[in-house]
Structure formats: C-alpha cells, structure tokens
Tab-separated table of C-alpha atoms and ligand atoms in Angstrom:
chain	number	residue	atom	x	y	z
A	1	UNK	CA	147.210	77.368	127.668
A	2	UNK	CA	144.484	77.859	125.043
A	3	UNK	CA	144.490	80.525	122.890
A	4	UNK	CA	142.120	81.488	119.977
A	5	UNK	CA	143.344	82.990	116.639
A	6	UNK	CA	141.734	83.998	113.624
A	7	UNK	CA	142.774	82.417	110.342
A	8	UNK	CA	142.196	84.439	106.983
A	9	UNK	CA	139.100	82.112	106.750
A	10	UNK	CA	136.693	84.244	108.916
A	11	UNK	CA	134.493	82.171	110.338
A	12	UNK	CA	137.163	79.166	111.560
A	13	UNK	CA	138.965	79.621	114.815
A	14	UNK	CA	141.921	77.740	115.019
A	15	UNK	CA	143.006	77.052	118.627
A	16	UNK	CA	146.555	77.002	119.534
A	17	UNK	CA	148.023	75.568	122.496
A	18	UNK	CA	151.337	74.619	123.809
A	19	UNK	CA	151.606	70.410	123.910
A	20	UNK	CA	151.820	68.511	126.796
A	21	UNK	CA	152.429	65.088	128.196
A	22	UNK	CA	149.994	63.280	130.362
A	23	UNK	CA	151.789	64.262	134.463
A	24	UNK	CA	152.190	60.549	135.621
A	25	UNK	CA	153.935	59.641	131.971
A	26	UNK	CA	156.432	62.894	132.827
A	27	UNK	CA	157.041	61.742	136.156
A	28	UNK	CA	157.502	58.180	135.568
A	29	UNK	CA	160.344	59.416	132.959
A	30	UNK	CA	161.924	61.793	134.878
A	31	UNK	CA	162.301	59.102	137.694
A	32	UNK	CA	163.852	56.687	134.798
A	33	UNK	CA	165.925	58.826	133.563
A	34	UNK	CA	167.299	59.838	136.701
A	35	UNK	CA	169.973	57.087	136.179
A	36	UNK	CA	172.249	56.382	133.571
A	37	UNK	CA	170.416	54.582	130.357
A	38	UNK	CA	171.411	53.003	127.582
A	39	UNK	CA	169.304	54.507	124.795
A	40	UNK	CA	168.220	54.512	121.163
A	41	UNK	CA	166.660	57.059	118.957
A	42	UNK	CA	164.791	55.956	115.801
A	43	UNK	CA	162.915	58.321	113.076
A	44	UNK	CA	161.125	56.448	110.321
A	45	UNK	CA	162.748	55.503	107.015
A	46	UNK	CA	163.953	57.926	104.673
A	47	UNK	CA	164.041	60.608	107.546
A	48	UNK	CA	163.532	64.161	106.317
A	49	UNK	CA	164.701	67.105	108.473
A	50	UNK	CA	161.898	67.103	111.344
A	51	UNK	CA	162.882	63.430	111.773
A	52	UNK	CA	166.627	64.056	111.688
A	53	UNK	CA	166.007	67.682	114.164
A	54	UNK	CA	164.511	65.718	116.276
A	55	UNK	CA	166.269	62.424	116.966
A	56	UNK	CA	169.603	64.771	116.933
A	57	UNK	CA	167.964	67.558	119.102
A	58	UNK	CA	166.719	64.720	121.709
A	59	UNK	CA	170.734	63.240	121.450
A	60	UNK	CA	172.612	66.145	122.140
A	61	UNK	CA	169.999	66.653	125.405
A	62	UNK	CA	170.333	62.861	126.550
A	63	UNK	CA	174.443	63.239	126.238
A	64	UNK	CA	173.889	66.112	128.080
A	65	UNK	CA	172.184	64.650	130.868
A	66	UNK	CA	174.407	61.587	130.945
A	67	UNK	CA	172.909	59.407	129.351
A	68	UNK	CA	174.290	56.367	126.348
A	69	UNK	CA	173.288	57.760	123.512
A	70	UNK	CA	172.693	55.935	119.815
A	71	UNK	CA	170.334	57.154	116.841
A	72	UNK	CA	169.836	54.638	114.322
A	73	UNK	CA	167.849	55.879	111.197
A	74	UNK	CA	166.454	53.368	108.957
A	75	UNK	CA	168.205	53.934	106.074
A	76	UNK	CA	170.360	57.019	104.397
A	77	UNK	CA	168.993	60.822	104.060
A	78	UNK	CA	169.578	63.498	101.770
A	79	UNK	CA	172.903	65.665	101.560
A	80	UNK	CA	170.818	68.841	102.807
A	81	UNK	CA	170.610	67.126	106.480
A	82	UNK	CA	174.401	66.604	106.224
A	83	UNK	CA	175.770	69.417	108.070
A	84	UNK	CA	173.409	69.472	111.370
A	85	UNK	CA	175.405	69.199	114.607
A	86	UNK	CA	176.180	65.024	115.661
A	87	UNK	CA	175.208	63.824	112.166
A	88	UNK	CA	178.136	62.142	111.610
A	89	UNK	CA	177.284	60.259	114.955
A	90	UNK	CA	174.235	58.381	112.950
A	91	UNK	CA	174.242	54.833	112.614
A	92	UNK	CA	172.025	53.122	109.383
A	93	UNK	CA	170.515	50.274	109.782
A	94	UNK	CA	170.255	49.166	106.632
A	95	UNK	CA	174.075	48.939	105.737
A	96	UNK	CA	175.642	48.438	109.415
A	97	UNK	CA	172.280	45.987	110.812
A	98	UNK	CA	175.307	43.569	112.106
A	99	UNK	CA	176.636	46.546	115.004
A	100	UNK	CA	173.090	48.112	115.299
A	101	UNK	CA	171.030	45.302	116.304
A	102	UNK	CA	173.139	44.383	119.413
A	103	UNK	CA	172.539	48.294	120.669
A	104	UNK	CA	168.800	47.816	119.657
A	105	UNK	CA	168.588	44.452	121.610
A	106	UNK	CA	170.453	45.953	124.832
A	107	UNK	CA	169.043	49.169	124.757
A	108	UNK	CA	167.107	50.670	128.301
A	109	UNK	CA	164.673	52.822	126.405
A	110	UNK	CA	164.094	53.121	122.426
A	111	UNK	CA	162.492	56.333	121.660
A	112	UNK	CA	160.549	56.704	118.593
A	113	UNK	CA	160.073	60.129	117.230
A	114	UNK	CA	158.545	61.159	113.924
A	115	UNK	CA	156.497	58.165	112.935
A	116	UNK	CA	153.049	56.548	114.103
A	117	UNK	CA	153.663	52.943	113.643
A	118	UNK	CA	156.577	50.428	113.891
A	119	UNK	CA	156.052	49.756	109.503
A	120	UNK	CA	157.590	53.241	108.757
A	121	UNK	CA	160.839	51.946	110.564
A	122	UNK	CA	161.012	49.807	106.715
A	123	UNK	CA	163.574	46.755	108.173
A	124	UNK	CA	163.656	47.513	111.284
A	125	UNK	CA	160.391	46.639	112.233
A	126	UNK	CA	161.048	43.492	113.717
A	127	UNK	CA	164.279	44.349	115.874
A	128	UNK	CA	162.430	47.429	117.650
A	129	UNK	CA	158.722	45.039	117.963
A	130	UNK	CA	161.600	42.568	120.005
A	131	UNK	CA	163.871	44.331	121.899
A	132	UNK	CA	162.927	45.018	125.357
A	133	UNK	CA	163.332	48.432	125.762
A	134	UNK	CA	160.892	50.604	127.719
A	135	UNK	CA	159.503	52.582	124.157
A	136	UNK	CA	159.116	55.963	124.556
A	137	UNK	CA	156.703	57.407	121.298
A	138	UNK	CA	156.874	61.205	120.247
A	139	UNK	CA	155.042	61.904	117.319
A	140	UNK	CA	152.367	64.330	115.475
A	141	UNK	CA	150.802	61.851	112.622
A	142	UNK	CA	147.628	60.882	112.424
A	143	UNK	CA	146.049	57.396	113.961
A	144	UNK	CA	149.198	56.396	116.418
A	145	UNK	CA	149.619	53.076	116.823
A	146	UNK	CA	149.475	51.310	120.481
A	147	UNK	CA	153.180	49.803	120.827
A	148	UNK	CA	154.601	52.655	123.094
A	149	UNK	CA	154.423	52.130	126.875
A	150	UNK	CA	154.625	56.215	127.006
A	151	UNK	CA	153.346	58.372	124.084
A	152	UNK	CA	153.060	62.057	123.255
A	153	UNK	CA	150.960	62.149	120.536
A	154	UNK	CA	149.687	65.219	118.918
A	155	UNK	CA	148.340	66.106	115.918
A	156	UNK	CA	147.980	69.370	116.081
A	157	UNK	CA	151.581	70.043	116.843
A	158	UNK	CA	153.704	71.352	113.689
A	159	UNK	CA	156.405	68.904	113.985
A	160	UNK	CA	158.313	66.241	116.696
A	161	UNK	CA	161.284	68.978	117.103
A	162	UNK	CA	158.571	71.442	118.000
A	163	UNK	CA	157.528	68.228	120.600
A	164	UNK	CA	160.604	67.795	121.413
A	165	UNK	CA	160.913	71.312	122.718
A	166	UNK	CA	157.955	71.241	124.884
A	167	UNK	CA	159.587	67.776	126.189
A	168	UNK	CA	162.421	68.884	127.986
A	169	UNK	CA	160.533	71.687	128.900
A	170	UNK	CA	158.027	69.115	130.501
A	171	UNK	CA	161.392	68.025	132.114
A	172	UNK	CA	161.750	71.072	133.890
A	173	UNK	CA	165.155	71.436	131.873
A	174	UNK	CA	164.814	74.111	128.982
A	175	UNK	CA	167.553	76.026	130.410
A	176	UNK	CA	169.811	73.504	129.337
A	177	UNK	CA	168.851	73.666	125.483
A	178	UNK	CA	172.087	75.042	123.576
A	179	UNK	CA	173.194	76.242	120.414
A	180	UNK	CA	173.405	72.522	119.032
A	181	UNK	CA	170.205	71.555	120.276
A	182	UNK	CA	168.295	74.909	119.229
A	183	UNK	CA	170.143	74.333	115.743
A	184	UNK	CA	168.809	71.127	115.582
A	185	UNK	CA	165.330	71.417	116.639
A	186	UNK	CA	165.105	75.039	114.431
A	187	UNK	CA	165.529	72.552	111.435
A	188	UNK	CA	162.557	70.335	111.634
A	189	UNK	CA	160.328	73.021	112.704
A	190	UNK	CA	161.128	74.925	109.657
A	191	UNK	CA	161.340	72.054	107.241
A	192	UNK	CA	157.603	70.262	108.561
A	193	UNK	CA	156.116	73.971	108.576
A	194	UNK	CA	157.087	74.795	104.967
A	195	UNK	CA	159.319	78.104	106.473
A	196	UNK	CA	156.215	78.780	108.828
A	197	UNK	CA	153.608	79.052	106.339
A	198	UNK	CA	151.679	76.065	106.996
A	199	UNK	CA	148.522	75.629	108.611
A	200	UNK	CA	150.010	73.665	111.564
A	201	UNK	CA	152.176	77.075	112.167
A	202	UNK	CA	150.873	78.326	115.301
A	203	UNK	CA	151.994	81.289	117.498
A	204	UNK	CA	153.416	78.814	120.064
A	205	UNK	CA	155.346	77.479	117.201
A	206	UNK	CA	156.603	81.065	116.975
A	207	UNK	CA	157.537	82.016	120.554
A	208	UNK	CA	159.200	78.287	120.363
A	209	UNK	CA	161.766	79.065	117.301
A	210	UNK	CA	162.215	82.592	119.015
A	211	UNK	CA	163.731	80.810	122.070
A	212	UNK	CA	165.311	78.554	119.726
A	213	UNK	CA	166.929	81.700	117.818
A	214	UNK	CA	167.980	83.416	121.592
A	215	UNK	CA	169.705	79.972	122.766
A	216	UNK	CA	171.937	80.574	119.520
A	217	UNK	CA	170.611	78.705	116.359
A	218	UNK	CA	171.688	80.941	113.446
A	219	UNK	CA	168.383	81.190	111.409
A	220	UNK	CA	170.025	82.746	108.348
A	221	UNK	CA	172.569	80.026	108.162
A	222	UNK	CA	169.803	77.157	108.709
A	223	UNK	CA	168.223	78.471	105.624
A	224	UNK	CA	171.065	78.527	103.667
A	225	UNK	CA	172.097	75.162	104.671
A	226	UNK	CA	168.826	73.708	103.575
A	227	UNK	CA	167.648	75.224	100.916
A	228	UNK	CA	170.952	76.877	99.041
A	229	UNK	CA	172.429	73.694	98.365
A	230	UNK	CA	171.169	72.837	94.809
A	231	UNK	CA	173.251	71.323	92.297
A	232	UNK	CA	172.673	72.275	88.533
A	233	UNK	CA	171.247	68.901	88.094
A	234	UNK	CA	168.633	69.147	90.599
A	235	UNK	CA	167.415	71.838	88.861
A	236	UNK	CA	167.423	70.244	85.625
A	237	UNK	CA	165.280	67.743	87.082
A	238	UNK	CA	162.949	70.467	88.731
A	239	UNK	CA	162.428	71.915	85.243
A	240	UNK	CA	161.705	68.373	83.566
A	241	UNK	CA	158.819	67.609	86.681
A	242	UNK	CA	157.549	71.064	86.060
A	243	UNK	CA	157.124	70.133	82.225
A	244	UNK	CA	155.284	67.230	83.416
A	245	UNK	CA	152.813	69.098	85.917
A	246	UNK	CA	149.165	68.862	84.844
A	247	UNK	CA	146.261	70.406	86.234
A	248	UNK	CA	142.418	69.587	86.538
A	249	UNK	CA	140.718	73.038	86.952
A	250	UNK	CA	137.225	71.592	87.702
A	251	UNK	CA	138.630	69.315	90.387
A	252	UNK	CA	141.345	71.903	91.581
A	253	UNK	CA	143.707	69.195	91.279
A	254	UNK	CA	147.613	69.390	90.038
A	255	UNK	CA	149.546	66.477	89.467
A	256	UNK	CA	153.650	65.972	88.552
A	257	UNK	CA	154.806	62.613	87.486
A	258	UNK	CA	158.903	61.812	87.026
A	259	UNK	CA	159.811	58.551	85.683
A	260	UNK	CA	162.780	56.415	86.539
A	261	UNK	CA	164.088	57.453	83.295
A	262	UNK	CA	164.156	61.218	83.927
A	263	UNK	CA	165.612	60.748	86.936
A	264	UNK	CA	167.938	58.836	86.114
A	265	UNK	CA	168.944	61.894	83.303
A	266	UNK	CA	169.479	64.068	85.630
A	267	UNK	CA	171.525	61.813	88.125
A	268	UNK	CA	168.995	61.967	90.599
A	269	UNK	CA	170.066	61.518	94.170
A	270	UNK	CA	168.519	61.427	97.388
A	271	UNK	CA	166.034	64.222	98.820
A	272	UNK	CA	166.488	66.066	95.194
A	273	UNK	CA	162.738	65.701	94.353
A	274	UNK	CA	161.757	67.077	97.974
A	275	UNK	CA	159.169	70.054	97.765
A	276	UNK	CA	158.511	69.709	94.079
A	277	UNK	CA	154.923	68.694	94.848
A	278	UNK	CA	154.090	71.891	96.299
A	279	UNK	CA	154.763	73.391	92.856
A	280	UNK	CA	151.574	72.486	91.986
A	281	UNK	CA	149.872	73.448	94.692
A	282	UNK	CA	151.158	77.197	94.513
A	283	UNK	CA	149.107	77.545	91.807
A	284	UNK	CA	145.980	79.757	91.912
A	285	UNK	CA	142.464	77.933	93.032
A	286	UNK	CA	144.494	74.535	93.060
A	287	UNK	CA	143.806	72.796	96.636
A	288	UNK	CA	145.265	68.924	96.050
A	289	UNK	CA	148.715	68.213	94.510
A	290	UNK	CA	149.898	65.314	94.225
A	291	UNK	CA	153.667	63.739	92.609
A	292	UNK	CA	154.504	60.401	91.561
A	293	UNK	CA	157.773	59.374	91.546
A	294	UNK	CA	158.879	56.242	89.885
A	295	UNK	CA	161.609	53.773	92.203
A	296	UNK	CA	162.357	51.323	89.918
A	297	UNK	CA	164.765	49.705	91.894
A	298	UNK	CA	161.390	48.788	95.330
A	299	UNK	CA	159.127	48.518	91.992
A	300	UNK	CA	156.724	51.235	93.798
A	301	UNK	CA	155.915	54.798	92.540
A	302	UNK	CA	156.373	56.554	95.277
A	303	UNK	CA	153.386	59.645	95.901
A	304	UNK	CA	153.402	62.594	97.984
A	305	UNK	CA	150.235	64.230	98.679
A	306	UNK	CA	149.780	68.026	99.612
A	307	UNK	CA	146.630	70.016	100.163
A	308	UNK	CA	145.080	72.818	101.348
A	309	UNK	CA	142.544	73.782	103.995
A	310	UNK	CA	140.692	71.052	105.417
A	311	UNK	CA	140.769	68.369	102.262
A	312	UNK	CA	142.675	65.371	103.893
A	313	UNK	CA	145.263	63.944	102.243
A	314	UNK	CA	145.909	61.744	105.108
A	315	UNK	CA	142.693	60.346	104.611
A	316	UNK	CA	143.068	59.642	101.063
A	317	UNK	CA	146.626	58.525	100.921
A	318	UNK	CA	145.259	55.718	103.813
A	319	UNK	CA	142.299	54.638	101.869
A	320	UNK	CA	143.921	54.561	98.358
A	321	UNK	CA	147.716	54.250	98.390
A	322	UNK	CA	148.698	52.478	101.463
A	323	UNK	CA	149.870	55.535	103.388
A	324	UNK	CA	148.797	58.074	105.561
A	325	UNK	CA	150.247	61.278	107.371
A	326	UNK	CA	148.706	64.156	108.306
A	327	UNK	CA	145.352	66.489	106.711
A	328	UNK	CA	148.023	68.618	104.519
A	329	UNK	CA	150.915	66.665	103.719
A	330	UNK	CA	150.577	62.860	103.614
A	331	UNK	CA	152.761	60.214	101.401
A	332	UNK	CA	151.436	56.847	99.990
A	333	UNK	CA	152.950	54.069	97.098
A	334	UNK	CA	151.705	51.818	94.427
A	335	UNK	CA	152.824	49.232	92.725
A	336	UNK	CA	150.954	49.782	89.708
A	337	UNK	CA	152.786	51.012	87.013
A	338	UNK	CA	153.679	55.017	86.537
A	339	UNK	CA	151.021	55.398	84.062
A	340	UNK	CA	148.102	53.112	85.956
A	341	UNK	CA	149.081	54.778	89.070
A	342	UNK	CA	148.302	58.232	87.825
A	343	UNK	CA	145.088	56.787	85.843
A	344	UNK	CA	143.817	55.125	88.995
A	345	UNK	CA	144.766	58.436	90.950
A	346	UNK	CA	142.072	60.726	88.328
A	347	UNK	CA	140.066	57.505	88.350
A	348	UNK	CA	139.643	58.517	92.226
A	349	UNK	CA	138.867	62.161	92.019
A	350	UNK	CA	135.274	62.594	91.112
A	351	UNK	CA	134.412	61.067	94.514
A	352	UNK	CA	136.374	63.985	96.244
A	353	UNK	CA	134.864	66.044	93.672
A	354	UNK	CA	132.424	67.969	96.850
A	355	UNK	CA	135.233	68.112	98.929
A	356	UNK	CA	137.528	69.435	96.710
A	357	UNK	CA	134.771	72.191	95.112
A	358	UNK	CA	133.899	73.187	99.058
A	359	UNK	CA	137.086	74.530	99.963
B	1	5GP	P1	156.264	62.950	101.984
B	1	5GP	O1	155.249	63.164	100.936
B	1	5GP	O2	157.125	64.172	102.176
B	1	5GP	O3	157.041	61.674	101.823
B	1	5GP	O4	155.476	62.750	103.345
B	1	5GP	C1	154.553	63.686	103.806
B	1	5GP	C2	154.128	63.346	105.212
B	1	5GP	O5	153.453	62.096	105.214
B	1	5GP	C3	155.298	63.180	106.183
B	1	5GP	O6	154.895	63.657	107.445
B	1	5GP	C4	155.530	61.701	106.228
B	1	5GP	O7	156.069	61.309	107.467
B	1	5GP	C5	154.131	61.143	106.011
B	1	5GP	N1	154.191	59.900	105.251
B	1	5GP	C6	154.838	59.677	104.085
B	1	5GP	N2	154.655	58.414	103.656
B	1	5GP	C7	153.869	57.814	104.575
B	1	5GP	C8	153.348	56.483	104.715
B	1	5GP	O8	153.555	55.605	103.894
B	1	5GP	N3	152.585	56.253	105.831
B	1	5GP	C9	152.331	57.206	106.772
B	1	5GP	N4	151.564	56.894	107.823
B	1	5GP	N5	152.815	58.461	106.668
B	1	5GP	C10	153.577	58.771	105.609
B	2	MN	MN1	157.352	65.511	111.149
C-alpha cells in the first residue's frame, strides 16, 4: 500500500508504506515453522530498547506458537529495559558463553533482528557464522550484509519491533498479538522513533502502535518505565555533558564530549548517557550532533551520531569511524584518544561543509 504524505518541507514527498516480505520467503517460513523448532533470538551488542522489543516481542509469539524459545543478547543492557515482559528469560553471552553456545550450536533457526551484519553480535560472531541454523535476518540498517538465508530488510521502516509487527501479520497471525507482545513491540517503536518524532515516523507506524495500544500495551506506563527512571546521578552527569556541549554555528554542528573521568564521578552505569546527543541537536539551526564518550576499559571513545533531514550520518560514521546505521542516527568508535578523536572529528567537517549549509 503506497501512500504519499507531505512533510513540513514542501516540496519532498515522503512515501509511506506498510513492509513486507518477499511471498516465497513467507511461505517457506510458515511451512518451517509449522513444526516444533528449536530457536534463538539475537539483537546486536549493547541492545537498546528496539533490539530488546523486538527479540522479546518475536519470543513471547514463538512460545506462543509452540515453539523452543532462547534470546541470547550479546552482552548486558541498561536498567530502563529491565521491567519488559520475559526479560528475566534473557541469556548473555558474554558471562554465561559456556550454557549459550550449546543452544546456539543446536539451534533449528537463529533469528537476527536489529543489526545488519554478524560484527555487531561483538563475541558472538563466530558461534552464530558456525552454527547451522537456518538464519532468519529482520532488520532496518543500512547496507545488510548477505549471511541470512531469509531477510526482511528495510530501511525505511522505523524500527525491527515495527518489522516485527508486520511479520506475524505476514503470518496471517496478528490476532494472536497480546498484551505482552504489544508491550513489547510498543517499546522499540517508541524508543527508535524518538516518541514518534522522527523522520522514519510514518502513519503506518501510527495505525501500528494504535493496534498495539487496543491489544493492551499501557502507553502511559511504557513511558514512565523508560524515561521516569533517572537516578540523581544520571542527572548529574547530564548536566556535566551539557557543560561540555560545543557548537559550530557556520557548520551547524554541536558536539558533547564525557571523559572516563566524569563518568566515572558520577558513577556512571549502563544506558545513562542514552539520548544526551540529541541535546545538541535540539538546538536552533543545528543539523549534526555528535557525542563522544570515553570507554576506558575497550580503549575506544565511543560516538553517536544524530542528524537532521537528509545529512547522513550513516554515511559518515562508515567512512570515518568504523560504524554505520541509518541517515539520522548512526554510531561509530575510535581509538584515538578523547581529545584527537574530537580534533579529527572538526578536522572532517569542512568537507560536509555543502551538505551541512544545504539543509
Ligand atoms: P547509537 O548512537 O545509539 O549507539 O546508535 C545509533 C544507531 O546506529 C542505532 O541504530 C545503532 O544500531 C546503529 N549503530 C551504532 N553503532 C554502530 C556500528 O558500529 N555499526 C553499525 N552498522 N551501526 C551502528
Ligand atoms: Mn532499531
């Protein structure tokens, strides 16, 4: 279904459709899972709420529909994401490897969700490239890579739980999408759409939390759960990166940077630098942001890119910090130091300098 709205930029349409699946690819899964599988779910490494939504929302369907059912993140994820129905059902790779590699090795299917290539899986790389398990990809970043024997790929789609949605629907099985699932899938929607305001928000992405709201997830509470959780510390830290923000008018560019040392201050802990980035990006004529976030500990600094309109982070982030992601929101690392990072990252900027002006 193709549907044309206008944006507040006159002159660009943006077309909206609702996602699907190539028909054979739907059949042949239908047919497969037909039977009893075993199966693993997988979201990249330090899995933020689309990539917790949707391994969870996918989980509660499968154990609905009979299936074995095992997510395995990477690694750990913030205290925010630690309320959202069959969380404490998770395995972690990287401190129980010795009882999740046996699943990963026996496993029927393996289905990826939220990430575009087997790196972003950090350690677990190798164990997914090996096992034998028929891999079923559903993502929305940029540049897939081939490894799937099934993938729904699309990048115009605002997150994987908003895929996931129009997967089981694909499956001819919507009606059975409950209050845990809707809850589930309502979280990663909201989280990778910025509370609906991003540019990847479309009215399908609308009519899609609607249903979720109608087949019970509690909207209010969903807010409250992720974003009313801050600890007087966190904020702390939020004022510190705010003290650090610094902006180049003529190249409409913000930039925060938060050393191991300051976070250390403020007892920094998982997920409690997510969103600061957009900070700078909220202010007036600004269209890139950017963070850097010292890790002492991987001896990276860690950067999150954010834009707005049609500049591509994704695109710069691949070319110049060994990441990617998609046009608006993309993440990338160094291992130059905090300071060379940032110097190299204005050291950049005059060659975006068009780019950035044309917006
Ligand atoms: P964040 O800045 O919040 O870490 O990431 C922003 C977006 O970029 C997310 O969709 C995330 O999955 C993606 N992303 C972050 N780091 C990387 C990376 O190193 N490679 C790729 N391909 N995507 C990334
Ligand atoms: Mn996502």
């Amino acid at each position: 279904m193709y549907l044309s709205i206008k944006t507040r930029q006159s002159n660009f349409k943006k077309i909206v459709y609702s996602s699907s699946m190539n028909s054979q690819d739907i059949t042949e899964i239908k047919q497969l899972l037909s039977t009893k599988k075993k199966i693993v779910i997988v979201p990249h490494k330090n899995p933020d709420g689309d990539a917790i939504g949707s391994t969870l929302g996918l989980y509660h369907y499968l154990i609905k529909t009979n299936h074995q059912v095992q997510v395995i993140t990477p690694n750990d994820y913030p205290s925010f994401l630690k309320w959202i129905p069959g969380e404490n059902s998770i395995l972690k790779y990287d401190s129980q490897t010795s009882v999740c590699t046996p699943i990963i090795n026996d496993a029927d299917i393996i289905f990826t969700l939220d990430f575009n290539a087997f790196h972003r899986t950090g350690n677990m790389e190798t164990v997914l490239e090996e096992s034998n398990g028929i891999k079923i990809m559903i993502d929305h970043h940029q540049s897939p890579e081939n490894y799937a024997k099934y993938m729904f790929s699309d990048v115009n789609m605002s997150s994987t739980c908003e895929m996931i949605y129009h997967f089981i629907t694909m499956l001819g099985n919507a009606n059975l999408i409950d209050a845990d699932i809707a809850t589930c899938l309502y979280v990663g929607i909201m989280t990778d759409t910025g509370s609906f305001k991003f540019l990847c928000t479309t009215s399908t992405t609308h009519r899609v939390i609607a249903n979720l709201i109608e087949k019970g997830a509690d909207n209010t509470k969903i807010h409250v759960n992720i974003y009313d959780t801050n600890s007087y510390e966190k904020l702390q830290l939020l004022g510190c990166a705010l003290s650090n923000l610094n902006v180049i008018p003529e190249l409409r560019t913000a930039y925060i940077s938060l050393s191991q040392d300051e976070l250390n201050r403020y007892n920094y802990k998982k997920g409690d630098t997510e969103g600061i980035v957009n900070y700078g990006l909220s202010i007036d004529n600004i269209v890139l942001a950017a963070i850097f976030i010292e890790d002492r500990q991987e001896g990276i600094i860690k950067i999150s890119l954010r834009s707005e309109g049609h500049f591509s982070v994704n695109e710069m982030s691949r070319k110049h910090f060994n990441g990617g992601g998609h046009t608006n929101a993309a993440g990338g690392r160094s291992e130059l130091s905090l300071k060379d990072t940032i110097e190299n990252f204005i050291s950049i900027l005059p060659s975006y300098n068009k780019a950035l002006n044309d917006e």
